[in-house]
CSV table of C-alpha atoms in Angstrom, one decimal:
chain,number,residue,atom,x,y,z
W,1,UNK,CA,-42.6,22.9,-106.7
W,2,UNK,CA,-44.1,23.7,-103.4
W,3,UNK,CA,-41.9,25.2,-100.7
W,4,UNK,CA,-42.7,24.6,-97.0
W,5,UNK,CA,-41.7,26.9,-94.3
W,6,UNK,CA,-39.2,25.2,-92.1
W,7,UNK,CA,-36.8,26.2,-89.4
W,8,UNK,CA,-33.8,25.6,-91.6
W,9,UNK,CA,-35.4,27.8,-94.3
W,10,UNK,CA,-36.0,30.5,-91.9
W,11,UNK,CA,-32.4,30.5,-90.7
W,12,UNK,CA,-30.9,30.3,-94.1
W,13,UNK,CA,-33.1,33.2,-95.4
W,14,UNK,CA,-32.6,35.4,-92.3
W,15,UNK,CA,-29.0,34.5,-91.6
W,16,UNK,CA,-29.8,33.9,-88.1
W,17,UNK,CA,-29.0,30.7,-86.2
W,18,UNK,CA,-31.4,31.4,-83.3
W,19,UNK,CA,-35.0,31.9,-84.4
W,20,UNK,CA,-35.5,34.4,-81.5
W,21,UNK,CA,-33.1,36.6,-83.2
W,22,UNK,CA,-35.1,36.9,-86.3
W,23,UNK,CA,-36.9,40.3,-86.5
W,24,UNK,CA,-37.5,40.6,-90.2
W,25,UNK,CA,-38.4,37.6,-92.6
W,26,UNK,CA,-39.0,37.7,-96.3
W,27,UNK,CA,-40.2,34.5,-98.0
W,28,UNK,CA,-41.9,35.9,-101.1
W,29,UNK,CA,-42.2,34.2,-104.5
W,30,UNK,CA,-41.4,30.7,-103.1
W,31,UNK,CA,-44.6,28.9,-104.0
W,32,UNK,CA,-45.5,28.6,-100.4
W,33,UNK,CA,-48.9,27.2,-99.7
W,34,UNK,CA,-49.1,27.2,-95.8
W,35,UNK,CA,-47.9,29.5,-93.1
W,36,UNK,CA,-46.4,27.2,-90.6
W,37,UNK,CA,-43.3,26.7,-88.1
W,38,UNK,CA,-43.1,30.3,-87.3
W,39,UNK,CA,-43.9,29.8,-83.5
W,40,UNK,CA,-40.1,30.1,-82.6
W,41,UNK,CA,-39.7,33.5,-84.1
W,42,UNK,CA,-41.3,35.2,-81.1
W,43,UNK,CA,-39.5,38.6,-81.7
W,44,UNK,CA,-40.4,38.7,-85.4
W,45,UNK,CA,-41.6,42.3,-86.2
W,46,UNK,CA,-42.0,42.2,-90.1
W,47,UNK,CA,-43.2,39.2,-92.2
W,48,UNK,CA,-43.3,39.3,-96.0
W,49,UNK,CA,-45.1,36.4,-97.7
W,50,UNK,CA,-46.2,38.0,-100.9
W,51,UNK,CA,-46.5,36.3,-104.3
W,52,UNK,CA,-47.2,32.9,-102.9
W,53,UNK,CA,-50.0,30.3,-103.0
W,54,UNK,CA,-51.4,30.9,-99.4
W,55,UNK,CA,-55.2,30.4,-99.0
W,56,UNK,CA,-55.5,30.7,-95.3
W,57,UNK,CA,-54.0,32.9,-92.6
W,58,UNK,CA,-52.8,30.7,-89.8
W,59,UNK,CA,-49.9,30.0,-87.5
W,60,UNK,CA,-49.3,33.5,-86.3
W,61,UNK,CA,-50.6,33.0,-82.7
W,62,UNK,CA,-47.0,33.3,-81.2
W,63,UNK,CA,-46.0,36.4,-83.1
W,64,UNK,CA,-46.9,38.9,-80.5
W,65,UNK,CA,-44.3,41.3,-81.6
W,66,UNK,CA,-45.4,41.2,-85.3
W,67,UNK,CA,-46.1,44.8,-86.5
W,68,UNK,CA,-46.1,44.6,-90.3
W,69,UNK,CA,-47.4,41.6,-92.4
W,70,UNK,CA,-47.4,41.6,-96.1
W,71,UNK,CA,-49.5,39.0,-97.8
W,72,UNK,CA,-50.0,40.6,-101.2
W,73,UNK,CA,-50.8,38.4,-104.2
W,74,UNK,CA,-51.9,35.3,-102.6
W,75,UNK,CA,-55.2,33.4,-102.7
W,76,UNK,CA,-56.5,34.5,-99.2
W,77,UNK,CA,-60.4,35.0,-99.0
W,78,UNK,CA,-60.5,35.7,-95.2
W,79,UNK,CA,-58.7,38.0,-92.7
W,80,UNK,CA,-59.4,35.5,-89.9
W,81,UNK,CA,-56.1,34.7,-88.1
W,82,UNK,CA,-54.7,38.2,-88.0
W,83,UNK,CA,-56.6,38.9,-84.8
W,84,UNK,CA,-54.1,36.9,-82.9
W,85,UNK,CA,-51.4,39.5,-83.5
W,86,UNK,CA,-52.2,42.2,-81.1
W,87,UNK,CA,-49.2,44.4,-82.0
W,88,UNK,CA,-50.0,44.6,-85.6
W,89,UNK,CA,-49.9,48.1,-87.1
W,90,UNK,CA,-49.7,47.5,-91.0
W,91,UNK,CA,-51.6,45.0,-93.0
W,92,UNK,CA,-51.0,44.5,-96.7
W,93,UNK,CA,-53.4,42.1,-98.4
W,94,UNK,CA,-53.8,43.5,-101.9
W,95,UNK,CA,-54.5,41.2,-104.9
W,96,UNK,CA,-56.2,38.4,-102.9
W,97,UNK,CA,-59.8,37.0,-102.9
W,98,UNK,CA,-61.4,38.9,-100.0
W,99,UNK,CA,-65.0,39.6,-101.1
W,100,UNK,CA,-66.9,40.0,-97.9
W,101,UNK,CA,-67.0,43.3,-96.1
W,102,UNK,CA,-67.8,41.4,-92.9
W,103,UNK,CA,-64.1,40.2,-93.0
W,104,UNK,CA,-63.1,43.6,-91.6
W,105,UNK,CA,-64.5,42.5,-88.2
W,106,UNK,CA,-61.7,39.9,-88.0
W,107,UNK,CA,-59.1,42.9,-87.5
W,108,UNK,CA,-61.4,45.5,-85.6
W,109,UNK,CA,-59.9,44.3,-82.3
W,110,UNK,CA,-56.3,45.4,-83.3
W,111,UNK,CA,-56.2,48.6,-81.6
W,112,UNK,CA,-52.6,49.3,-82.7
W,113,UNK,CA,-53.6,49.1,-86.3
W,114,UNK,CA,-52.6,52.2,-88.3
W,115,UNK,CA,-52.9,51.1,-92.0
W,116,UNK,CA,-54.8,48.5,-93.9
W,117,UNK,CA,-54.2,47.9,-97.7
W,118,UNK,CA,-56.8,45.9,-99.6
W,119,UNK,CA,-55.8,47.6,-102.9
W,120,UNK,CA,-53.2,50.2,-104.1
W,121,UNK,CA,-53.7,53.9,-103.9
W,122,UNK,CA,-54.2,53.8,-107.7
W,123,UNK,CA,-56.9,51.1,-107.5
W,124,UNK,CA,-54.8,48.3,-108.8
W,125,UNK,CA,-54.4,44.9,-107.3
W,126,UNK,CA,-57.7,45.2,-105.6
W,127,UNK,CA,-59.7,42.6,-103.7
W,128,UNK,CA,-63.4,42.0,-104.8
W,129,UNK,CA,-64.5,43.7,-101.5
W,130,UNK,CA,-63.3,47.0,-102.8
W,131,UNK,CA,-66.2,47.2,-105.2
W,132,UNK,CA,-68.7,47.0,-102.3
W,133,UNK,CA,-70.9,50.2,-102.4
W,134,UNK,CA,-70.2,51.0,-98.7
W,135,UNK,CA,-66.5,49.8,-98.8
W,136,UNK,CA,-64.9,52.9,-97.4
W,137,UNK,CA,-67.6,54.0,-94.9
W,138,UNK,CA,-67.9,50.3,-93.6
W,139,UNK,CA,-64.1,50.2,-93.0
W,140,UNK,CA,-64.0,53.6,-91.3
W,141,UNK,CA,-66.9,52.8,-89.0
W,142,UNK,CA,-65.3,49.3,-88.0
W,143,UNK,CA,-61.8,50.7,-87.7
W,144,UNK,CA,-62.0,54.2,-86.5
W,145,UNK,CA,-58.5,54.1,-85.1
W,146,UNK,CA,-56.6,53.5,-88.5
W,147,UNK,CA,-55.0,56.6,-90.2
W,148,UNK,CA,-54.3,55.0,-93.6
W,149,UNK,CA,-56.6,53.0,-95.9
W,150,UNK,CA,-55.2,51.7,-99.3
W,151,UNK,CA,-52.4,54.4,-99.1
W,152,UNK,CA,-54.8,57.3,-98.5
W,153,UNK,CA,-54.7,59.2,-95.2
W,154,UNK,CA,-58.0,59.2,-93.6
W,155,UNK,CA,-59.5,62.4,-92.2
W,156,UNK,CA,-61.5,61.9,-89.0
W,157,UNK,CA,-62.5,65.6,-88.6
W,158,UNK,CA,-66.2,64.8,-89.7
W,159,UNK,CA,-66.2,61.9,-87.0
W,160,UNK,CA,-64.8,64.3,-84.3
W,161,UNK,CA,-67.4,66.9,-85.2
W,162,UNK,CA,-70.3,64.4,-85.1
W,163,UNK,CA,-69.0,63.1,-81.8
W,164,UNK,CA,-68.9,66.7,-80.4
W,165,UNK,CA,-72.3,67.5,-81.7
W,166,UNK,CA,-73.7,64.4,-80.1
W,167,UNK,CA,-72.0,65.2,-76.8
W,168,UNK,CA,-73.3,68.8,-77.1
W,169,UNK,CA,-76.9,67.7,-77.8
W,170,UNK,CA,-76.9,65.1,-74.8
W,171,UNK,CA,-75.6,67.7,-72.3
W,172,UNK,CA,-77.7,70.6,-73.4
W,173,UNK,CA,-80.5,69.8,-71.1
W,174,UNK,CA,-78.2,69.7,-68.0
W,175,UNK,CA,-76.6,73.0,-68.7
W,176,UNK,CA,-78.0,76.2,-67.0
W,177,UNK,CA,-76.7,79.3,-68.6
W,178,UNK,CA,-76.5,82.1,-65.9
W,179,UNK,CA,-78.3,85.3,-66.6
W,180,UNK,CA,-76.0,87.9,-68.0
W,181,UNK,CA,-75.3,91.1,-66.1
W,182,UNK,CA,-75.1,94.5,-67.8
W,183,UNK,CA,-71.7,96.0,-67.8
W,184,UNK,CA,-73.5,99.3,-67.1
W,185,UNK,CA,-75.6,98.0,-64.1
W,186,UNK,CA,-76.5,100.9,-61.7
W,187,UNK,CA,-75.2,103.6,-64.0
W,188,UNK,CA,-77.3,106.6,-65.1
W,189,UNK,CA,-76.3,108.9,-67.9
W,190,UNK,CA,-76.9,111.9,-65.8
W,191,UNK,CA,-73.5,111.3,-64.0
W,192,UNK,CA,-70.6,113.4,-64.7
W,193,UNK,CA,-68.2,112.7,-67.7
W,194,UNK,CA,-65.4,111.9,-65.2
W,195,UNK,CA,-67.6,109.4,-63.5
W,196,UNK,CA,-68.3,107.8,-66.9
W,197,UNK,CA,-64.6,107.5,-67.7
W,198,UNK,CA,-63.8,106.0,-64.3
W,199,UNK,CA,-66.7,103.4,-64.8
W,200,UNK,CA,-65.6,102.4,-68.5
W,201,UNK,CA,-62.0,102.1,-67.6
W,202,UNK,CA,-62.2,98.7,-65.9
W,203,UNK,CA,-64.8,97.6,-68.3
W,204,UNK,CA,-62.3,98.3,-71.1
W,205,UNK,CA,-59.6,96.4,-69.2
W,206,UNK,CA,-62.0,93.4,-68.9
W,207,UNK,CA,-62.9,93.6,-72.7
W,208,UNK,CA,-59.3,93.6,-73.7
W,209,UNK,CA,-58.5,90.6,-71.5
W,210,UNK,CA,-61.4,88.7,-73.0
W,211,UNK,CA,-60.3,89.5,-76.5
W,212,UNK,CA,-56.8,88.3,-75.8
W,213,UNK,CA,-58.0,85.1,-74.3
W,214,UNK,CA,-60.3,84.7,-77.4
W,215,UNK,CA,-57.2,84.9,-79.6
W,216,UNK,CA,-55.4,82.4,-77.7
W,217,UNK,CA,-58.4,79.9,-77.9
W,218,UNK,CA,-58.7,80.6,-81.6
W,219,UNK,CA,-55.1,79.7,-82.1
W,220,UNK,CA,-55.4,76.5,-80.0
W,221,UNK,CA,-58.4,75.5,-82.0
W,222,UNK,CA,-56.7,76.0,-85.3
W,223,UNK,CA,-53.7,74.0,-84.2
W,224,UNK,CA,-56.0,71.0,-83.0
W,225,UNK,CA,-57.9,71.0,-86.3
W,226,UNK,CA,-54.6,71.0,-88.3
W,227,UNK,CA,-53.6,68.0,-86.2
W,228,UNK,CA,-56.5,66.0,-87.4
W,229,UNK,CA,-56.2,66.9,-91.0
């Protein structure tokens, strides 16, 4: 028998009398066919509607605090409707009927999105779109801000390198490298040994300072790279 989402059902399941006090709601395995009557749950942060009969994502416009939605094991073929939830960070839609890679565009505007699951990390419960030849690259290109895809942490170091290379190529023509000056400018080897020592002392000090700065920059670069791995 089909179950309809009603205010009384929400209150009974959540244990809250006031819909505005509902922060987490689980309505899984209830044979629900439509997402409805959630507009009063304005502070809802987590919504679980897995293992139902839902075909269309709708009725989420008022859920501006929603951060996590689980729609695993339904009959959903489009991600349209999730774009209304600007605060969304985690989307679980494994085991549905999403088969078009263009559906990713429906969540590309969600700048807070951190993870998207269209299948499990072991490849199970996958949507048909997961078999698309450019599945992973298309998602990474359209959602460059997410850090987890299907349970796998994404590494954006290649993207950062590409951006840096592009920036370097663009600005090379504008950069003028000053002519280097010899450390021994004005020096002749006919001078006394004492004069040589006096000349090399400040040069050695400058060299030591440069080496120290280089080590600090190298440590900073290693720390930055490890942050993006």
